[in-house]
């Protein structure tokens, strides 16, 4: 709390006594109202989530008002009276309060708080000579906020390496795949990975296998999904859970459990983009983008329309830097999945790629497609690589069995082939699935 200073009101003569009283009453009322409004809209504290707001005068007292529920009314009244008095005294502070009120108004209109996070990226520059300019794709990381989840913060302090971590979500439906998953990670010697256990069975299973595990609090309402949910329900949950990791200042490599690790992925990341993702594409064109020409002969001279095509990013294996655009992406996807019955991977890609247009503000996140031979999907492996004498010699970083429903036997075969050197381990499987 800021020190008790002489209030300007105190200097008035006793003849202004009643005026003073009523002013104080109004000040207290305004204070309580603002306090409750802040507490409602910013339950985790307003200033904690806005690193660009600096008010050494106000931040202390307001932060306390915000973090205190309207319970200890005496103390609260003191704080609020302080706040009200301080804001009266200082034109500069008044301006800030006005800004706050403005922000509250936006919040009321349902606008995303992240929208107000204007990251100032330094001064203006001259462009420089031809061929030397590069736009910004590596956004600054956020200021970690441990108050979001102190227990998770403690866990991450122990297991993360350079504020990076592999995160896998699992319930007991995927227990057998999870076992292949973490055994492959252990074999490579990757220390920084964590299983988010969605039920007790998985939590115990991880503990008994010395696998770093984080069990969410049972009172976190969204978790009923995790216990009973199928693949897609769990997929929606992950976007909410990942947000906490990023808010705590950790960059996350989200990993489905139908993935076999053959090398350490952290040795193969570029870390220059908000989102770095594996692709569902199977060659240079489909993975990295191409001009798909649409032909409409009746148009004559203009029969060819050029279109931009890219196979979707795989929402089961992607790396997010702890930046505002990454968090905005998670929020946008989670928000849409809570309103529509949609496939999370489709929503993930739409949010990531559709540009702004009338009535719609697109996400501005920088993106990088991972090398599809290093971060390999199972179509690439079974359709192409296993039949190619050169490609089969290269060891991928991971293989994701995303294109085939018989995941477990294919995962085991991949381990047999790449880890145990069993040359014919991949042979029994058809290219696609037999339905
Ligand atoms: C795909 O792209 C890589 C590098 O971008 C290149 O070396 C390779 O030859 C390309 N492959 C084909 C089939 O075009």
Short mmCIF file of C-alpha atoms and ligand atoms in Angstrom, two decimals:
data_model
loop_
_atom_site.label_atom_id
_atom_site.label_comp_id
_atom_site.label_asym_id
_atom_site.label_seq_id
_atom_site.Cartn_x
_atom_site.Cartn_y
_atom_site.Cartn_z
CA UNK A 1 0.00 0.00 0.00
CA UNK A 2 1.31 3.45 -0.77
CA UNK A 3 2.31 5.46 2.28
CA UNK A 4 -0.26 7.65 3.95
CA UNK A 5 0.20 11.08 2.57
CA UNK A 6 -1.57 14.24 3.55
CA UNK A 7 -4.72 14.46 1.55
CA UNK A 8 -5.32 17.82 -0.10
CA UNK A 9 -8.81 17.78 1.36
CA UNK A 10 -7.38 17.93 4.89
CA UNK A 11 -6.06 21.44 4.33
CA UNK A 12 -9.54 22.86 4.01
CA UNK A 13 -11.00 24.83 6.89
CA UNK A 14 -13.70 23.37 9.13
CA UNK A 15 -16.34 25.38 7.30
CA UNK A 16 -15.92 22.96 4.44
CA UNK A 17 -16.55 20.08 6.79
CA UNK A 18 -19.75 18.76 5.25
CA UNK A 19 -18.48 19.23 1.74
CA UNK A 20 -15.44 17.24 2.71
CA UNK A 21 -17.54 14.46 4.19
CA UNK A 22 -19.65 14.10 1.14
CA UNK A 23 -16.57 14.14 -1.07
CA UNK A 24 -15.00 11.39 0.98
CA UNK A 25 -18.19 9.39 0.78
CA UNK A 26 -18.25 9.75 -2.98
CA UNK A 27 -14.57 8.86 -3.17
CA UNK A 28 -15.12 5.72 -1.12
CA UNK A 29 -18.14 4.74 -3.18
CA UNK A 30 -16.24 5.24 -6.42
CA UNK A 31 -13.34 3.26 -5.00
CA UNK A 32 -15.50 0.32 -3.98
CA UNK A 33 -17.26 0.31 -7.30
CA UNK A 34 -14.03 0.37 -9.29
CA UNK A 35 -12.51 -2.27 -7.03
CA UNK A 36 -15.40 -4.65 -7.54
CA UNK A 37 -15.48 -4.01 -11.26
CA UNK A 38 -11.72 -4.71 -11.51
CA UNK A 39 -12.05 -7.79 -9.38
CA UNK A 40 -14.83 -9.05 -11.62
CA UNK A 41 -13.23 -8.43 -14.98
CA UNK A 42 -9.63 -9.09 -14.00
CA UNK A 43 -9.74 -11.77 -11.32
CA UNK A 44 -6.03 -12.48 -11.74
CA UNK A 45 -5.09 -8.85 -11.46
CA UNK A 46 -5.06 -6.26 -14.13
CA UNK A 47 -1.49 -5.13 -13.90
CA UNK A 48 -0.07 -8.60 -13.76
CA UNK A 49 -1.43 -9.31 -17.20
CA UNK A 50 -0.44 -6.04 -18.78
CA UNK A 51 3.33 -5.69 -18.77
CA UNK A 52 3.21 -2.40 -20.65
CA UNK A 53 1.36 -0.53 -18.00
CA UNK A 54 3.69 1.17 -15.59
CA UNK A 55 2.40 3.17 -12.71
CA UNK A 56 4.62 2.90 -9.69
CA UNK A 57 2.16 5.06 -7.75
CA UNK A 58 -0.96 3.18 -8.44
CA UNK A 59 0.06 -0.33 -9.25
CA UNK A 60 0.74 -1.32 -5.66
CA UNK A 61 -2.51 -0.21 -4.19
CA UNK A 62 -4.64 -1.27 -7.14
CA UNK A 63 -2.97 -4.64 -7.43
CA UNK A 64 -3.96 -5.24 -3.83
CA UNK A 65 -7.47 -4.07 -4.33
CA UNK A 66 -7.77 -6.33 -7.31
CA UNK A 67 -6.38 -9.42 -5.65
CA UNK A 68 -8.48 -9.00 -2.53
CA UNK A 69 -12.03 -10.28 -2.83
CA UNK A 70 -14.59 -7.88 -1.35
CA UNK A 71 -14.26 -9.49 2.06
CA UNK A 72 -12.26 -7.39 4.49
CA UNK A 73 -14.30 -4.28 4.04
CA UNK A 74 -12.39 -2.08 6.48
CA UNK A 75 -9.03 -2.67 4.88
CA UNK A 76 -10.60 -2.50 1.49
CA UNK A 77 -12.21 0.83 2.22
CA UNK A 78 -8.87 2.19 3.32
CA UNK A 79 -7.23 1.04 0.11
CA UNK A 80 -10.01 2.38 -1.98
CA UNK A 81 -10.09 5.71 -0.24
CA UNK A 82 -6.36 5.91 -0.87
CA UNK A 83 -6.89 5.09 -4.47
CA UNK A 84 -9.64 7.63 -4.87
CA UNK A 85 -7.65 10.35 -3.12
CA UNK A 86 -4.55 9.63 -5.14
CA UNK A 87 -6.42 9.75 -8.39
CA UNK A 88 -7.97 13.10 -7.46
CA UNK A 89 -4.61 14.60 -6.72
CA UNK A 90 -2.81 13.84 -9.85
CA UNK A 91 -3.88 14.75 -13.35
CA UNK A 92 -1.53 12.15 -14.72
CA UNK A 93 -3.13 9.48 -12.61
CA UNK A 94 -6.55 10.66 -13.66
CA UNK A 95 -5.55 10.03 -17.22
CA UNK A 96 -4.56 6.50 -16.33
CA UNK A 97 -7.84 5.89 -14.55
CA UNK A 98 -9.57 7.13 -17.65
CA UNK A 99 -7.62 4.62 -19.68
CA UNK A 100 -8.62 1.91 -17.25
CA UNK A 101 -12.25 2.86 -17.55
CA UNK A 102 -11.84 2.75 -21.30
CA UNK A 103 -10.37 -0.72 -21.04
CA UNK A 104 -13.22 -1.83 -18.85
CA UNK A 105 -15.61 -0.59 -21.47
CA UNK A 106 -13.84 -2.71 -24.07
CA UNK A 107 -13.91 -5.68 -21.77
CA UNK A 108 -17.65 -5.18 -21.37
CA UNK A 109 -18.03 -5.24 -25.10
CA UNK A 110 -16.56 -8.68 -25.00
CA UNK A 111 -13.33 -7.76 -26.70
CA UNK A 112 -10.31 -9.88 -26.08
CA UNK A 113 -7.95 -8.52 -23.52
CA UNK A 114 -5.04 -9.55 -25.68
CA UNK A 115 -6.21 -6.98 -28.20
CA UNK A 116 -5.03 -4.25 -25.86
CA UNK A 117 -1.56 -5.71 -25.57
CA UNK A 118 0.27 -3.45 -27.91
CA UNK A 119 3.83 -4.59 -28.02
CA UNK A 120 6.09 -1.67 -28.73
CA UNK A 121 8.86 -2.90 -30.91
CA UNK A 122 11.28 -0.03 -30.67
CA UNK A 123 11.80 3.05 -32.80
CA UNK A 124 11.13 3.53 -36.44
CA UNK A 125 13.81 2.59 -38.91
CA UNK A 126 14.77 3.58 -42.40
CA UNK A 127 14.32 0.73 -44.83
CA UNK A 128 17.95 0.17 -45.82
CA UNK A 129 19.23 -0.98 -49.22
CA UNK A 130 17.56 -3.39 -51.61
CA UNK A 131 17.58 -6.99 -50.43
CA UNK A 132 18.62 -6.23 -46.87
CA UNK A 133 15.23 -5.72 -45.20
CA UNK A 134 13.59 -8.39 -43.10
CA UNK A 135 10.26 -8.09 -41.37
CA UNK A 136 9.79 -9.23 -37.83
CA UNK A 137 8.73 -12.84 -37.35
CA UNK A 138 10.35 -13.51 -34.01
CA UNK A 139 8.03 -11.82 -31.56
CA UNK A 140 9.21 -11.06 -28.03
CA UNK A 141 8.27 -13.62 -25.42
CA UNK A 142 5.82 -12.61 -22.73
CA UNK A 143 6.68 -11.80 -19.14
CA UNK A 144 6.04 -15.00 -17.15
CA UNK A 145 3.12 -14.85 -14.73
CA UNK A 146 3.52 -17.54 -12.08
CA UNK A 147 0.31 -16.57 -10.30
CA UNK A 148 -1.61 -18.29 -13.08
CA UNK A 149 -0.73 -21.72 -11.71
CA UNK A 150 1.96 -21.85 -9.02
CA UNK A 151 1.83 -25.64 -8.75
CA UNK A 152 2.42 -26.12 -12.46
CA UNK A 153 5.13 -23.44 -12.32
CA UNK A 154 6.96 -25.51 -9.71
CA UNK A 155 6.70 -28.67 -11.79
CA UNK A 156 8.00 -26.88 -14.86
CA UNK A 157 10.92 -25.41 -12.95
CA UNK A 158 12.03 -28.96 -12.33
CA UNK A 159 11.50 -30.57 -15.73
CA UNK A 160 11.80 -27.85 -18.38
CA UNK A 161 15.10 -27.16 -20.11
CA UNK A 162 15.73 -23.58 -21.17
CA UNK A 163 12.04 -22.85 -20.62
CA UNK A 164 11.01 -25.44 -23.19
CA UNK A 165 9.01 -28.61 -22.70
CA UNK A 166 7.27 -31.40 -24.57
CA UNK A 167 3.68 -31.72 -23.37
CA UNK A 168 1.47 -34.74 -23.97
CA UNK A 169 -2.13 -35.15 -22.77
CA UNK A 170 -3.37 -38.61 -21.93
CA UNK A 171 -6.27 -40.46 -20.39
CA UNK A 172 -6.44 -44.21 -19.90
CA UNK A 173 -7.91 -44.74 -23.39
CA UNK A 174 -4.43 -44.20 -24.81
CA UNK A 175 -2.39 -45.92 -22.10
CA UNK A 176 -0.63 -48.42 -24.36
CA UNK A 177 0.36 -45.79 -26.91
CA UNK A 178 1.53 -43.54 -24.10
CA UNK A 179 3.88 -46.27 -22.97
CA UNK A 180 5.49 -46.55 -26.42
CA UNK A 181 5.58 -42.75 -26.53
CA UNK A 182 7.46 -42.21 -23.26
CA UNK A 183 9.73 -45.18 -23.76
CA UNK A 184 10.86 -43.72 -27.06
CA UNK A 185 11.45 -40.36 -25.38
CA UNK A 186 13.46 -41.99 -22.61
CA UNK A 187 15.49 -43.99 -25.11
CA UNK A 188 16.50 -40.79 -26.94
CA UNK A 189 17.36 -39.23 -23.59
CA UNK A 190 15.05 -36.24 -23.71
CA UNK A 191 14.67 -34.92 -20.15
CA UNK A 192 12.16 -32.11 -20.68
CA UNK A 193 8.79 -33.72 -21.24
CA UNK A 194 5.63 -33.84 -19.20
CA UNK A 195 2.44 -35.87 -19.31
CA UNK A 196 -0.72 -34.01 -18.39
CA UNK A 197 -2.70 -36.84 -16.83
CA UNK A 198 -6.42 -36.55 -17.38
CA UNK A 199 -7.31 -39.32 -14.96
CA UNK A 200 -5.84 -41.06 -11.92
CA UNK A 201 -4.96 -44.24 -13.72
CA UNK A 202 -2.62 -42.37 -16.07
CA UNK A 203 -1.19 -40.29 -13.21
CA UNK A 204 -0.33 -43.48 -11.31
CA UNK A 205 0.93 -45.20 -14.42
CA UNK A 206 3.35 -42.33 -15.08
CA UNK A 207 4.52 -42.16 -11.50
CA UNK A 208 5.25 -45.86 -11.38
CA UNK A 209 7.26 -45.50 -14.59
CA UNK A 210 9.25 -42.45 -13.48
CA UNK A 211 7.58 -40.30 -16.08
CA UNK A 212 7.16 -36.59 -15.22
CA UNK A 213 3.45 -36.09 -14.75
CA UNK A 214 1.14 -33.25 -13.93
CA UNK A 215 -2.32 -34.00 -12.62
CA UNK A 216 -4.77 -31.17 -12.90
CA UNK A 217 -6.87 -30.08 -9.96
CA UNK A 218 -10.20 -31.89 -9.88
CA UNK A 219 -12.07 -28.61 -9.48
CA UNK A 220 -10.93 -27.36 -12.84
CA UNK A 221 -14.32 -27.82 -14.46
CA UNK A 222 -13.23 -28.53 -18.02
CA UNK A 223 -11.61 -31.74 -16.85
CA UNK A 224 -14.68 -33.95 -17.00
CA UNK A 225 -14.03 -33.87 -20.74
CA UNK A 226 -10.57 -35.24 -20.22
CA UNK A 227 -11.71 -38.28 -18.26
CA UNK A 228 -14.40 -39.58 -20.52
CA UNK A 229 -13.74 -37.77 -23.74
CA UNK A 230 -12.75 -39.34 -27.01
CA UNK A 231 -9.95 -38.05 -29.21
CA UNK A 232 -11.63 -34.86 -30.34
CA UNK A 233 -12.95 -33.77 -26.95
CA UNK A 234 -9.47 -34.12 -25.50
CA UNK A 235 -8.12 -32.15 -28.43
CA UNK A 236 -10.30 -29.18 -27.53
CA UNK A 237 -9.14 -29.37 -23.92
CA UNK A 238 -5.50 -29.16 -24.85
CA UNK A 239 -5.74 -25.62 -26.17
CA UNK A 240 -6.98 -24.43 -22.79
CA UNK A 241 -4.36 -26.34 -20.87
CA UNK A 242 -1.50 -25.15 -23.08
CA UNK A 243 -2.36 -21.53 -22.37
CA UNK A 244 -1.18 -21.90 -18.79
CA UNK A 245 2.19 -23.21 -19.90
CA UNK A 246 2.70 -20.24 -22.17
CA UNK A 247 1.49 -17.77 -19.55
CA UNK A 248 4.05 -19.21 -17.18
CA UNK A 249 6.63 -18.28 -19.80
CA UNK A 250 7.38 -21.73 -21.22
CA UNK A 251 7.49 -22.55 -24.90
CA UNK A 252 5.65 -25.76 -25.54
CA UNK A 253 6.09 -28.61 -27.97
CA UNK A 254 2.64 -30.14 -27.95
CA UNK A 255 2.73 -33.80 -28.76
CA UNK A 256 -0.01 -36.34 -29.35
CA UNK A 257 0.85 -39.75 -27.94
CA UNK A 258 0.67 -41.61 -31.27
CA UNK A 259 4.18 -40.39 -31.93
CA UNK A 260 7.52 -42.19 -31.78
CA UNK A 261 10.61 -40.15 -30.90
CA UNK A 262 13.85 -41.08 -32.64
CA UNK A 263 15.89 -37.92 -32.00
CA UNK A 264 15.59 -34.89 -29.74
CA UNK A 265 13.23 -32.44 -31.48
CA UNK A 266 14.69 -29.49 -29.60
CA UNK A 267 17.87 -29.94 -31.65
CA UNK A 268 15.85 -29.35 -34.83
CA UNK A 269 13.69 -26.33 -34.05
CA UNK A 270 14.29 -22.94 -35.64
CA UNK A 271 12.57 -20.95 -32.89
CA UNK A 272 12.05 -17.99 -35.21
CA UNK A 273 8.25 -18.15 -35.42
CA UNK A 274 5.29 -18.11 -33.10
CA UNK A 275 4.11 -21.44 -34.44
CA UNK A 276 6.35 -24.18 -35.81
CA UNK A 277 4.31 -27.19 -36.84
CA UNK A 278 4.55 -30.53 -38.54
CA UNK A 279 2.54 -30.87 -41.71
CA UNK A 280 0.02 -33.33 -43.07
CA UNK A 281 1.64 -32.78 -46.46
CA UNK A 282 3.63 -35.52 -48.17
CA UNK A 283 5.98 -33.72 -50.57
CA UNK A 284 7.52 -30.32 -51.20
CA UNK A 285 4.42 -28.90 -52.79
CA UNK A 286 1.78 -30.11 -50.39
CA UNK A 287 3.90 -29.48 -47.32
CA UNK A 288 5.31 -26.07 -48.19
CA UNK A 289 2.69 -24.57 -50.49
CA UNK A 290 2.02 -24.25 -54.20
CA UNK A 291 -0.01 -22.47 -56.81
CA UNK A 292 -2.97 -24.66 -57.65
CA UNK A 293 -4.34 -23.40 -60.95
CA UNK A 294 -8.10 -23.58 -61.29
CA UNK A 295 -9.28 -23.91 -64.87
CA UNK A 296 -12.57 -22.43 -66.09
CA UNK A 297 -12.58 -22.73 -69.93
CA UNK A 298 -15.73 -20.62 -70.54
CA UNK A 299 -13.73 -17.63 -69.25
CA UNK A 300 -11.57 -17.83 -72.35
CA UNK A 301 -8.51 -15.60 -72.07
CA UNK A 302 -8.88 -15.59 -68.28
CA UNK A 303 -9.67 -19.30 -67.91
CA UNK A 304 -6.92 -19.83 -65.32
CA UNK A 305 -7.41 -18.69 -61.74
CA UNK A 306 -4.48 -19.15 -59.43
CA UNK A 307 -5.04 -20.41 -55.90
CA UNK A 308 -2.79 -20.84 -52.89
CA UNK A 309 -2.73 -24.34 -51.50
CA UNK A 310 -1.04 -25.91 -48.53
CA UNK A 311 -1.79 -29.14 -46.69
CA UNK A 312 -2.91 -28.42 -43.16
CA UNK A 313 -0.63 -28.17 -40.18
CA UNK A 314 -0.95 -31.10 -37.84
CA UNK A 315 -2.50 -29.96 -34.58
CA UNK A 316 -1.03 -33.00 -32.86
CA UNK A 317 2.56 -31.87 -33.04
CA UNK A 318 3.49 -28.19 -32.95
CA UNK A 319 5.84 -25.89 -31.13
CA UNK A 320 4.55 -22.62 -29.69
CA UNK A 321 6.87 -19.88 -28.53
CA UNK A 322 5.59 -18.09 -25.43
CA UNK A 323 4.36 -15.02 -27.30
CA UNK A 324 1.16 -13.04 -27.50
CA UNK A 325 0.22 -14.34 -30.98
CA UNK A 326 0.64 -17.93 -29.76
CA UNK A 327 -1.62 -17.32 -26.81
CA UNK A 328 -4.12 -15.53 -29.00
CA UNK A 329 -4.14 -18.55 -31.30
CA UNK A 330 -4.94 -20.87 -28.39
CA UNK A 331 -7.70 -18.56 -27.19
CA UNK A 332 -9.25 -18.26 -30.61
CA UNK A 333 -9.24 -22.00 -31.18
CA UNK A 334 -10.56 -22.81 -27.70
CA UNK A 335 -13.23 -20.15 -28.03
CA UNK A 336 -14.46 -21.49 -31.36
CA UNK A 337 -14.39 -25.10 -30.21
CA UNK A 338 -16.56 -24.16 -27.24
CA UNK A 339 -19.19 -22.70 -29.60
CA UNK A 340 -19.11 -24.95 -32.64
CA UNK A 341 -19.00 -28.64 -33.21
CA UNK A 342 -15.86 -28.60 -35.25
CA UNK A 343 -12.69 -30.57 -35.77
CA UNK A 344 -9.95 -28.90 -33.77
CA UNK A 345 -7.35 -29.34 -36.52
CA UNK A 346 -9.55 -27.55 -39.05
CA UNK A 347 -10.17 -24.69 -36.63
CA UNK A 348 -6.48 -24.52 -35.72
CA UNK A 349 -5.57 -24.09 -39.39
CA UNK A 350 -8.33 -21.64 -40.22
CA UNK A 351 -7.33 -19.37 -37.37
CA UNK A 352 -3.70 -19.65 -38.36
CA UNK A 353 -4.06 -19.01 -42.09
CA UNK A 354 -7.16 -17.02 -42.99
CA UNK A 355 -6.25 -13.35 -43.52
CA UNK A 356 -8.18 -10.39 -42.21
CA UNK A 357 -11.11 -9.46 -44.37
CA UNK A 358 -14.28 -7.41 -44.01
CA UNK A 359 -15.84 -8.26 -40.67
CA UNK A 360 -12.96 -10.44 -39.58
CA UNK A 361 -9.61 -9.75 -37.96
CA UNK A 362 -7.19 -12.51 -38.77
CA UNK A 363 -4.51 -13.72 -36.41
CA UNK A 364 -1.08 -12.31 -37.08
CA UNK A 365 1.14 -15.14 -36.01
CA UNK A 366 4.35 -16.10 -37.75
CA UNK A 367 4.51 -19.71 -38.96
CA UNK A 368 7.08 -22.24 -39.97
CA UNK A 369 6.42 -25.64 -41.50
CA UNK A 370 8.66 -28.36 -40.13
CA UNK A 371 10.71 -30.53 -42.49
CA UNK A 372 8.34 -33.33 -43.48
CA UNK A 373 11.14 -35.89 -43.65
CA UNK A 374 12.35 -35.07 -40.14
CA UNK A 375 8.95 -34.59 -38.55
CA UNK A 376 7.33 -37.36 -40.51
CA UNK A 377 3.70 -38.31 -40.79
CA UNK A 378 2.81 -41.93 -41.36
CA UNK A 379 1.69 -41.38 -44.96
CA UNK A 380 5.19 -40.17 -45.86
CA UNK A 381 6.72 -43.16 -44.11
CA UNK A 382 4.50 -45.91 -45.43
CA UNK A 383 3.76 -44.54 -48.91
CA UNK A 384 7.15 -43.10 -49.82
CA UNK A 385 10.06 -43.42 -47.46
CA UNK A 386 10.02 -47.14 -46.71
CA UNK A 387 10.18 -47.89 -50.46
CA UNK A 388 12.98 -45.43 -51.23
CA UNK A 389 16.50 -46.75 -50.81
CA UNK A 390 17.94 -43.33 -49.96
CA UNK A 391 15.16 -41.89 -47.83
CA UNK A 392 14.96 -45.00 -45.70
CA UNK A 393 18.56 -44.42 -44.57
CA UNK A 394 17.67 -41.12 -42.93
CA UNK A 395 16.53 -41.20 -39.34
CA UNK A 396 13.55 -38.92 -38.71
CA UNK A 397 13.23 -36.89 -35.51
CA UNK A 398 9.74 -38.17 -34.89
CA UNK A 399 7.17 -40.26 -36.71
CA UNK A 400 3.51 -39.45 -36.12
CA UNK A 401 1.07 -42.27 -36.86
CA UNK A 402 -1.67 -39.81 -37.80
CA UNK A 403 -2.73 -41.32 -41.12
CA UNK A 404 -3.48 -44.82 -39.88
CA UNK A 405 -6.04 -46.18 -37.41
CA UNK A 406 -3.92 -49.19 -36.38
CA UNK A 407 -1.69 -46.83 -34.44
CA UNK A 408 -0.23 -49.10 -31.79
CA UNK A 409 1.14 -51.88 -34.04
CA UNK A 410 2.56 -49.30 -36.45
CA UNK A 411 4.22 -47.41 -33.59
CA UNK A 412 5.80 -50.62 -32.37
CA UNK A 413 6.96 -51.46 -35.89
CA UNK A 414 8.56 -48.02 -36.22
CA UNK A 415 10.48 -48.63 -33.00
CA UNK A 416 11.52 -52.08 -34.24
CA UNK A 417 12.74 -50.66 -37.53
CA UNK A 418 14.50 -47.46 -36.49
CA UNK A 419 15.62 -48.34 -32.96
CA UNK A 420 16.15 -52.10 -33.01
CA UNK A 421 17.23 -52.33 -36.64
CA UNK A 422 14.70 -54.96 -37.63
CA UNK A 423 14.80 -54.43 -41.41
CA UNK A 424 11.43 -55.96 -42.29
CA UNK A 425 9.44 -54.48 -39.42
CA UNK A 426 7.57 -52.02 -41.64
CA UNK A 427 6.80 -54.50 -44.40
CA UNK A 428 3.55 -56.13 -43.22
CA UNK A 429 1.55 -52.89 -43.29
CA UNK A 430 -0.44 -51.61 -46.27
CA UNK A 431 0.23 -48.05 -47.51
CA UNK A 432 -3.14 -46.83 -46.35
CA UNK A 433 -5.63 -48.40 -44.04
CA UNK A 434 -7.87 -51.27 -45.19
CA UNK A 435 -10.90 -49.55 -43.65
C1 LIG B 1 12.28 -30.46 -52.25
O1 LIG B 1 12.89 -29.31 -51.70
C2 LIG B 1 14.21 -29.50 -51.30
C3 LIG B 1 14.72 -28.26 -50.64
O2 LIG B 1 13.77 -27.30 -50.49
C4 LIG B 1 15.08 -29.89 -52.48
O3 LIG B 1 16.41 -30.12 -52.07
C5 LIG B 1 14.52 -31.13 -53.14
O4 LIG B 1 15.23 -31.43 -54.30
C6 LIG B 1 13.05 -30.94 -53.46
N1 LIG B 1 12.49 -32.20 -53.93
C7 LIG B 1 11.85 -32.30 -55.05
C8 LIG B 1 11.34 -33.68 -55.40
O5 LIG B 1 11.63 -31.38 -55.77
#
